[in-house]
PDB file of C-alpha atoms in Angstrom:
ATOM      1  CA  UNK C  43       0.000   0.000   0.000  1.00  0.00           C
ATOM      2  CA  UNK C  44       1.238   3.502  -0.824  1.00  0.00           C
ATOM      3  CA  UNK C  45       0.283   6.185   1.685  1.00  0.00           C
ATOM      4  CA  UNK C  46       0.999   9.870   1.047  1.00  0.00           C
ATOM      5  CA  UNK C  47       0.895  12.481   3.781  1.00  0.00           C
ATOM      6  CA  UNK C  48       0.098  15.727   2.070  1.00  0.00           C
ATOM      7  CA  UNK C  49      -1.187  19.196   2.844  1.00  0.00           C
ATOM      8  CA  UNK C  50      -0.593  22.413   0.951  1.00  0.00           C
ATOM      9  CA  UNK C  51      -0.038  24.123   4.307  1.00  0.00           C
ATOM     10  CA  UNK C  52       3.274  23.702   6.114  1.00  0.00           C
ATOM     11  CA  UNK C  53       3.735  22.991   9.805  1.00  0.00           C
ATOM     12  CA  UNK C  54       0.952  20.432  10.176  1.00  0.00           C
ATOM     13  CA  UNK C  55       3.239  17.556  11.190  1.00  0.00           C
ATOM     14  CA  UNK C  56       3.476  15.600   7.935  1.00  0.00           C
ATOM     15  CA  UNK C  57       7.074  14.501   8.506  1.00  0.00           C
ATOM     16  CA  UNK C  58       6.574  13.521  12.153  1.00  0.00           C
ATOM     17  CA  UNK C  59       3.512  11.466  11.294  1.00  0.00           C
ATOM     18  CA  UNK C  60       5.202   9.915   8.237  1.00  0.00           C
ATOM     19  CA  UNK C  61       8.141   8.712  10.311  1.00  0.00           C
ATOM     20  CA  UNK C  62       6.024   7.394  13.170  1.00  0.00           C
ATOM     21  CA  UNK C  63       3.610   5.636  10.795  1.00  0.00           C
ATOM     22  CA  UNK C  64       6.566   4.016   9.025  1.00  0.00           C
ATOM     23  CA  UNK C  65       7.966   2.903  12.387  1.00  0.00           C
ATOM     24  CA  UNK C  66       4.644   1.389  13.453  1.00  0.00           C
ATOM     25  CA  UNK C  67       4.216  -0.497  10.172  1.00  0.00           C
ATOM     26  CA  UNK C  68       7.761  -1.809  10.622  1.00  0.00           C
ATOM     27  CA  UNK C  69       6.859  -2.947  14.144  1.00  0.00           C
ATOM     28  CA  UNK C  70       4.004  -4.883  12.560  1.00  0.00           C
ATOM     29  CA  UNK C  71       6.595  -6.808  10.487  1.00  0.00           C
ATOM     30  CA  UNK C  72       5.916  -4.898   7.286  1.00  0.00           C
ATOM     31  CA  UNK C  73       8.815  -4.013   4.988  1.00  0.00           C
ATOM     32  CA  UNK C  74       8.561  -0.236   4.696  1.00  0.00           C
ATOM     33  CA  UNK C  75      10.002   2.447   2.427  1.00  0.00           C
ATOM     34  CA  UNK C  76       9.704   6.115   3.409  1.00  0.00           C
ATOM     35  CA  UNK C  77      10.083   8.530   0.488  1.00  0.00           C
ATOM     36  CA  UNK C  78      11.034  12.075   1.469  1.00  0.00           C
ATOM     37  CA  UNK C  79       9.396  14.091  -1.309  1.00  0.00           C
ATOM     38  CA  UNK C  80       9.833  17.431   0.450  1.00  0.00           C
ATOM     39  CA  UNK C  81      12.771  19.498  -0.910  1.00  0.00           C
ATOM     40  CA  UNK C  82      13.463  20.545   2.678  1.00  0.00           C
ATOM     41  CA  UNK C  83      14.572  16.956   3.366  1.00  0.00           C
ATOM     42  CA  UNK C  84      13.533  16.710   7.024  1.00  0.00           C
ATOM     43  CA  UNK C  85      12.861  12.965   6.939  1.00  0.00           C
ATOM     44  CA  UNK C  86      16.269  12.354   5.384  1.00  0.00           C
ATOM     45  CA  UNK C  87      17.901  14.526   8.051  1.00  0.00           C
ATOM     46  CA  UNK C  88      16.115  12.488  10.717  1.00  0.00           C
ATOM     47  CA  UNK C  89      17.286   9.230   9.145  1.00  0.00           C
ATOM     48  CA  UNK C  90      20.888  10.426   9.200  1.00  0.00           C
ATOM     49  CA  UNK C  91      20.869  10.603  13.003  1.00  0.00           C
ATOM     50  CA  UNK C  92      19.267   7.217  13.628  1.00  0.00           C
ATOM     51  CA  UNK C  93      21.291   4.716  15.639  1.00  0.00           C
ATOM     52  CA  UNK C  94      19.411   1.634  14.433  1.00  0.00           C
ATOM     53  CA  UNK C  95      17.754   1.977  11.007  1.00  0.00           C
ATOM     54  CA  UNK C  96      14.628  -0.195  10.850  1.00  0.00           C
ATOM     55  CA  UNK C  97      13.187   0.980   7.528  1.00  0.00           C
ATOM     56  CA  UNK C  98      14.565   2.550   4.370  1.00  0.00           C
ATOM     57  CA  UNK C  99      14.404   6.316   3.765  1.00  0.00           C
ATOM     58  CA  UNK C 100      15.132   7.810   0.342  1.00  0.00           C
ATOM     59  CA  UNK C 101      14.744  11.293  -1.115  1.00  0.00           C
ATOM     60  CA  UNK C 102      12.762  11.949  -4.274  1.00  0.00           C
ATOM     61  CA  UNK C 103      11.302  15.446  -4.520  1.00  0.00           C
ATOM     62  CA  UNK C 104      10.553  15.113  -8.228  1.00  0.00           C
ATOM     63  CA  UNK C 105       7.370  15.834 -10.184  1.00  0.00           C
ATOM     64  CA  UNK C 106       7.935  12.529 -11.998  1.00  0.00           C
ATOM     65  CA  UNK C 107       7.504  10.511  -8.803  1.00  0.00           C
ATOM     66  CA  UNK C 108       4.298   8.883 -10.034  1.00  0.00           C
ATOM     67  CA  UNK C 109       6.167   7.565 -13.078  1.00  0.00           C
ATOM     68  CA  UNK C 110       9.043   6.155 -11.021  1.00  0.00           C
ATOM     69  CA  UNK C 111       7.236   4.838  -7.953  1.00  0.00           C
ATOM     70  CA  UNK C 112       7.042   1.273  -9.298  1.00  0.00           C
ATOM     71  CA  UNK C 113      10.837   1.138  -9.579  1.00  0.00           C
ATOM     72  CA  UNK C 114      11.156   2.063  -5.912  1.00  0.00           C
ATOM     73  CA  UNK C 115       8.260   0.212  -4.323  1.00  0.00           C
ATOM     74  CA  UNK C 116       8.625  -3.291  -5.772  1.00  0.00           C
ATOM     75  CA  UNK C 117      10.429  -4.838  -2.789  1.00  0.00           C
ATOM     76  CA  UNK C 118       8.282  -3.251  -0.076  1.00  0.00           C
ATOM     77  CA  UNK C 119       4.972  -4.060   1.592  1.00  0.00           C
ATOM     78  CA  UNK C 120       4.175  -0.410   2.288  1.00  0.00           C
ATOM     79  CA  UNK C 121       5.448   2.952   1.057  1.00  0.00           C
ATOM     80  CA  UNK C 122       5.009   6.223   2.933  1.00  0.00           C
ATOM     81  CA  UNK C 123       5.472   9.478   1.001  1.00  0.00           C
ATOM     82  CA  UNK C 124       6.215  12.603   3.025  1.00  0.00           C
ATOM     83  CA  UNK C 125       4.954  15.434   0.805  1.00  0.00           C
ATOM     84  CA  UNK C 126       5.876  19.128   0.634  1.00  0.00           C
ATOM     85  CA  UNK C 127       3.709  22.211   1.148  1.00  0.00           C
ATOM     86  CA  UNK C 128       2.919  24.688  -1.617  1.00  0.00           C
ATOM     87  CA  UNK C 129       4.414  22.838  -4.600  1.00  0.00           C
ATOM     88  CA  UNK C 130       1.374  21.985  -6.697  1.00  0.00           C
ATOM     89  CA  UNK C 131       3.182  20.124  -9.490  1.00  0.00           C
ATOM     90  CA  UNK C 132       4.987  17.837  -7.055  1.00  0.00           C
ATOM     91  CA  UNK C 133       1.825  17.392  -4.974  1.00  0.00           C
ATOM     92  CA  UNK C 134      -0.099  16.230  -8.052  1.00  0.00           C
ATOM     93  CA  UNK C 135       2.604  13.666  -8.827  1.00  0.00           C
ATOM     94  CA  UNK C 136       2.528  12.375  -5.242  1.00  0.00           C
ATOM     95  CA  UNK C 137      -1.258  12.029  -5.368  1.00  0.00           C
ATOM     96  CA  UNK C 138      -1.106  10.051  -8.609  1.00  0.00           C
ATOM     97  CA  UNK C 139       1.532   7.764  -7.085  1.00  0.00           C
ATOM     98  CA  UNK C 140      -0.585   6.950  -4.031  1.00  0.00           C
ATOM     99  CA  UNK C 141      -3.305   4.535  -2.990  1.00  0.00           C
ATOM    100  CA  UNK C 142      -4.379   6.606   0.020  1.00  0.00           C
ATOM    101  CA  UNK C 143      -3.705  10.313   0.610  1.00  0.00           C
ATOM    102  CA  UNK C 144      -3.718  11.270   4.294  1.00  0.00           C
ATOM    103  CA  UNK C 145      -4.221  14.982   4.968  1.00  0.00           C
ATOM    104  CA  UNK C 146      -2.943  15.973   8.424  1.00  0.00           C
ATOM    105  CA  UNK C 147      -4.224  19.238   9.843  1.00  0.00           C
ATOM    106  CA  UNK C 148      -4.183  21.108  13.112  1.00  0.00           C
ATOM    107  CA  UNK C 149      -7.494  21.885  14.833  1.00  0.00           C
ATOM    108  CA  UNK C 150      -7.735  25.472  13.606  1.00  0.00           C
ATOM    109  CA  UNK C 151      -9.846  27.315  11.006  1.00  0.00           C
ATOM    110  CA  UNK C 152      -6.736  28.151   8.954  1.00  0.00           C
ATOM    111  CA  UNK C 153      -5.873  24.491   8.642  1.00  0.00           C
ATOM    112  CA  UNK C 154      -9.400  23.531   7.636  1.00  0.00           C
ATOM    113  CA  UNK C 155      -9.304  26.098   4.827  1.00  0.00           C
ATOM    114  CA  UNK C 156      -5.854  24.929   3.704  1.00  0.00           C
ATOM    115  CA  UNK C 157      -6.961  21.299   3.714  1.00  0.00           C
ATOM    116  CA  UNK C 158      -9.666  22.225   1.216  1.00  0.00           C
ATOM    117  CA  UNK C 159      -6.940  23.108  -1.326  1.00  0.00           C
ATOM    118  CA  UNK C 160      -5.414  19.654  -1.002  1.00  0.00           C
ATOM    119  CA  UNK C 161      -8.842  18.017  -1.273  1.00  0.00           C
ATOM    120  CA  UNK C 162      -9.376  19.888  -4.537  1.00  0.00           C
ATOM    121  CA  UNK C 163      -6.122  18.468  -5.949  1.00  0.00           C
ATOM    122  CA  UNK C 164      -7.173  14.963  -4.939  1.00  0.00           C
ATOM    123  CA  UNK C 165     -10.577  15.325  -6.585  1.00  0.00           C
ATOM    124  CA  UNK C 166      -8.867  16.380  -9.803  1.00  0.00           C
ATOM    125  CA  UNK C 167      -6.755  13.214  -9.656  1.00  0.00           C
ATOM    126  CA  UNK C 168      -9.789  11.019  -8.918  1.00  0.00           C
ATOM    127  CA  UNK C 169     -11.074  11.815 -12.401  1.00  0.00           C
ATOM    128  CA  UNK C 170      -8.216   9.601 -13.647  1.00  0.00           C
ATOM    129  CA  UNK C 171      -7.879   7.380 -10.557  1.00  0.00           C
ATOM    130  CA  UNK C 172     -11.326   6.438  -9.291  1.00  0.00           C
ATOM    131  CA  UNK C 173      -9.749   3.981  -6.839  1.00  0.00           C
ATOM    132  CA  UNK C 174      -7.779   6.747  -5.088  1.00  0.00           C
ATOM    133  CA  UNK C 175      -8.742   7.154  -1.429  1.00  0.00           C
ATOM    134  CA  UNK C 176      -8.208  10.104   0.902  1.00  0.00           C
ATOM    135  CA  UNK C 177      -8.859  10.940   4.531  1.00  0.00           C
ATOM    136  CA  UNK C 178      -8.176  13.649   7.096  1.00  0.00           C
ATOM    137  CA  UNK C 179      -6.378  13.224  10.417  1.00  0.00           C
ATOM    138  CA  UNK C 180      -6.452  15.771  13.230  1.00  0.00           C
ATOM    139  CA  UNK C 181      -2.911  16.260  14.519  1.00  0.00           C
ATOM    140  CA  UNK C 182      -1.542  18.068  17.582  1.00  0.00           C
ATOM    141  CA  UNK C 183      -4.969  18.157  19.166  1.00  0.00           C
ATOM    142  CA  UNK C 184      -5.056  19.760  22.600  1.00  0.00           C
ATOM    143  CA  UNK C 185      -7.324  17.776  24.880  1.00  0.00           C
ATOM    144  CA  UNK C 186     -10.381  19.317  26.501  1.00  0.00           C
ATOM    145  CA  UNK C 187     -10.475  22.445  24.343  1.00  0.00           C
ATOM    146  CA  UNK C 188     -13.468  23.774  22.421  1.00  0.00           C
ATOM    147  CA  UNK C 189     -11.512  24.077  19.179  1.00  0.00           C
ATOM    148  CA  UNK C 190     -10.382  20.477  19.488  1.00  0.00           C
ATOM    149  CA  UNK C 191     -14.000  19.365  19.805  1.00  0.00           C
ATOM    150  CA  UNK C 192     -15.406  21.654  17.127  1.00  0.00           C
ATOM    151  CA  UNK C 193     -12.918  20.947  14.343  1.00  0.00           C
ATOM    152  CA  UNK C 194     -14.797  17.825  13.235  1.00  0.00           C
ATOM    153  CA  UNK C 195     -17.948  19.858  12.650  1.00  0.00           C
ATOM    154  CA  UNK C 196     -16.014  22.241  10.398  1.00  0.00           C
ATOM    155  CA  UNK C 197     -14.426  19.371   8.488  1.00  0.00           C
ATOM    156  CA  UNK C 198     -17.818  17.966   7.476  1.00  0.00           C
ATOM    157  CA  UNK C 199     -17.988  20.682   4.824  1.00  0.00           C
ATOM    158  CA  UNK C 200     -15.091  19.044   2.970  1.00  0.00           C
ATOM    159  CA  UNK C 201     -17.054  15.804   2.544  1.00  0.00           C
ATOM    160  CA  UNK C 202     -13.934  13.711   3.166  1.00  0.00           C
ATOM    161  CA  UNK C 203     -13.668  10.940   5.813  1.00  0.00           C
ATOM    162  CA  UNK C 204     -12.050  12.079   9.061  1.00  0.00           C
ATOM    163  CA  UNK C 205     -10.155   9.383  10.939  1.00  0.00           C
ATOM    164  CA  UNK C 206     -11.389   8.721  14.465  1.00  0.00           C
ATOM    165  CA  UNK C 207      -7.784   8.421  15.650  1.00  0.00           C
ATOM    166  CA  UNK C 208      -6.680  11.943  16.609  1.00  0.00           C
ATOM    167  CA  UNK C 209      -3.027  12.567  17.499  1.00  0.00           C
ATOM    168  CA  UNK C 210      -2.419  14.793  20.501  1.00  0.00           C
ATOM    169  CA  UNK C 211      -0.060  17.697  21.091  1.00  0.00           C
ATOM    170  CA  UNK C 212       2.732  15.896  22.924  1.00  0.00           C
ATOM    171  CA  UNK C 213       6.291  17.013  23.590  1.00  0.00           C
ATOM    172  CA  UNK C 214       7.407  13.407  23.077  1.00  0.00           C
ATOM    173  CA  UNK C 215       7.007  13.755  19.305  1.00  0.00           C
ATOM    174  CA  UNK C 216       9.603  16.522  18.760  1.00  0.00           C
ATOM    175  CA  UNK C 217      11.851  15.167  21.529  1.00  0.00           C
ATOM    176  CA  UNK C 218      12.023  11.718  19.942  1.00  0.00           C
ATOM    177  CA  UNK C 219      12.513  13.160  16.454  1.00  0.00           C
ATOM    178  CA  UNK C 220      15.482  15.205  17.659  1.00  0.00           C
ATOM    179  CA  UNK C 221      17.324  12.029  18.632  1.00  0.00           C
ATOM    180  CA  UNK C 222      16.516  10.012  15.507  1.00  0.00           C
ATOM    181  CA  UNK C 223      13.861   8.028  17.321  1.00  0.00           C
ATOM    182  CA  UNK C 224      10.022   7.826  17.429  1.00  0.00           C
ATOM    183  CA  UNK C 225       7.371   7.795  20.145  1.00  0.00           C
ATOM    184  CA  UNK C 226       7.259   4.013  19.739  1.00  0.00           C
ATOM    185  CA  UNK C 227      10.648   3.789  21.425  1.00  0.00           C
ATOM    186  CA  UNK C 228       9.291   4.388  24.891  1.00  0.00           C
ATOM    187  CA  UNK C 229       9.221   8.157  24.946  1.00  0.00           C
ATOM    188  CA  UNK C 230       5.531   8.386  25.681  1.00  0.00           C
ATOM    189  CA  UNK C 231       3.007   5.579  25.948  1.00  0.00           C
ATOM    190  CA  UNK C 232       0.068   7.826  25.072  1.00  0.00           C
ATOM    191  CA  UNK C 233       1.750   8.985  21.873  1.00  0.00           C
ATOM    192  CA  UNK C 234       2.625   5.407  20.959  1.00  0.00           C
ATOM    193  CA  UNK C 235      -0.973   4.297  21.493  1.00  0.00           C
ATOM    194  CA  UNK C 236      -2.217   7.124  19.280  1.00  0.00           C
ATOM    195  CA  UNK C 237       0.096   6.056  16.464  1.00  0.00           C
ATOM    196  CA  UNK C 238      -0.938   2.402  16.968  1.00  0.00           C
ATOM    197  CA  UNK C 239      -4.613   3.347  16.601  1.00  0.00           C
ATOM    198  CA  UNK C 240      -3.957   5.639  13.641  1.00  0.00           C
ATOM    199  CA  UNK C 241      -2.107   2.966  11.689  1.00  0.00           C
ATOM    200  CA  UNK C 242      -4.699   0.337  12.550  1.00  0.00           C
ATOM    201  CA  UNK C 243      -7.421   2.602  11.193  1.00  0.00           C
ATOM    202  CA  UNK C 244      -5.431   3.429   8.041  1.00  0.00           C
ATOM    203  CA  UNK C 245      -4.932  -0.256   7.306  1.00  0.00           C
ATOM    204  CA  UNK C 246      -8.682  -0.834   7.405  1.00  0.00           C
ATOM    205  CA  UNK C 247      -9.318   1.638   4.566  1.00  0.00           C
ATOM    206  CA  UNK C 248     -10.286  -0.277   1.456  1.00  0.00           C
TER     207      UNK C 248
END
């Protein structure tokens, strides 16, 4: 399965989620490839400071990704693509290369509006790929806040499935990333459980 994490807005946690999702799939005995398709190269930088590599990370921020994905993905059970913000041509290629596009967003009105731009790109691609799936995931949710509760109501306007598995605002995510690790490595059991649930829900999408 090829999962792309994509949003035209930056700062929504695409790279952090991509890495943690890849780590969880690896824990489940899947052979995983993470493609860093963001010219900023944050996932590659993270991989360079890992002590014990458990999955492969490669860089390919090219608008021909959808034409080359088969050459890269043949030996893997799952591929995760970490997409860039604000590069429409590259985003379109990533969408065409994917089976499921996951749109992370923060629980804020600005993020809901930005997610709509990505949804529009996906709907354009679905004209050619009617089997292409997409979903939204609420990231960095702050518990017991009105905006955290209300974001799902706002997202209904996009008419795109919203995963039930929210990911909370937890310091363990940036702390683990800084050391080339993930929340699955014992940094925070709540964060690990959130990633477990998120991946389980993603794998049920057909």
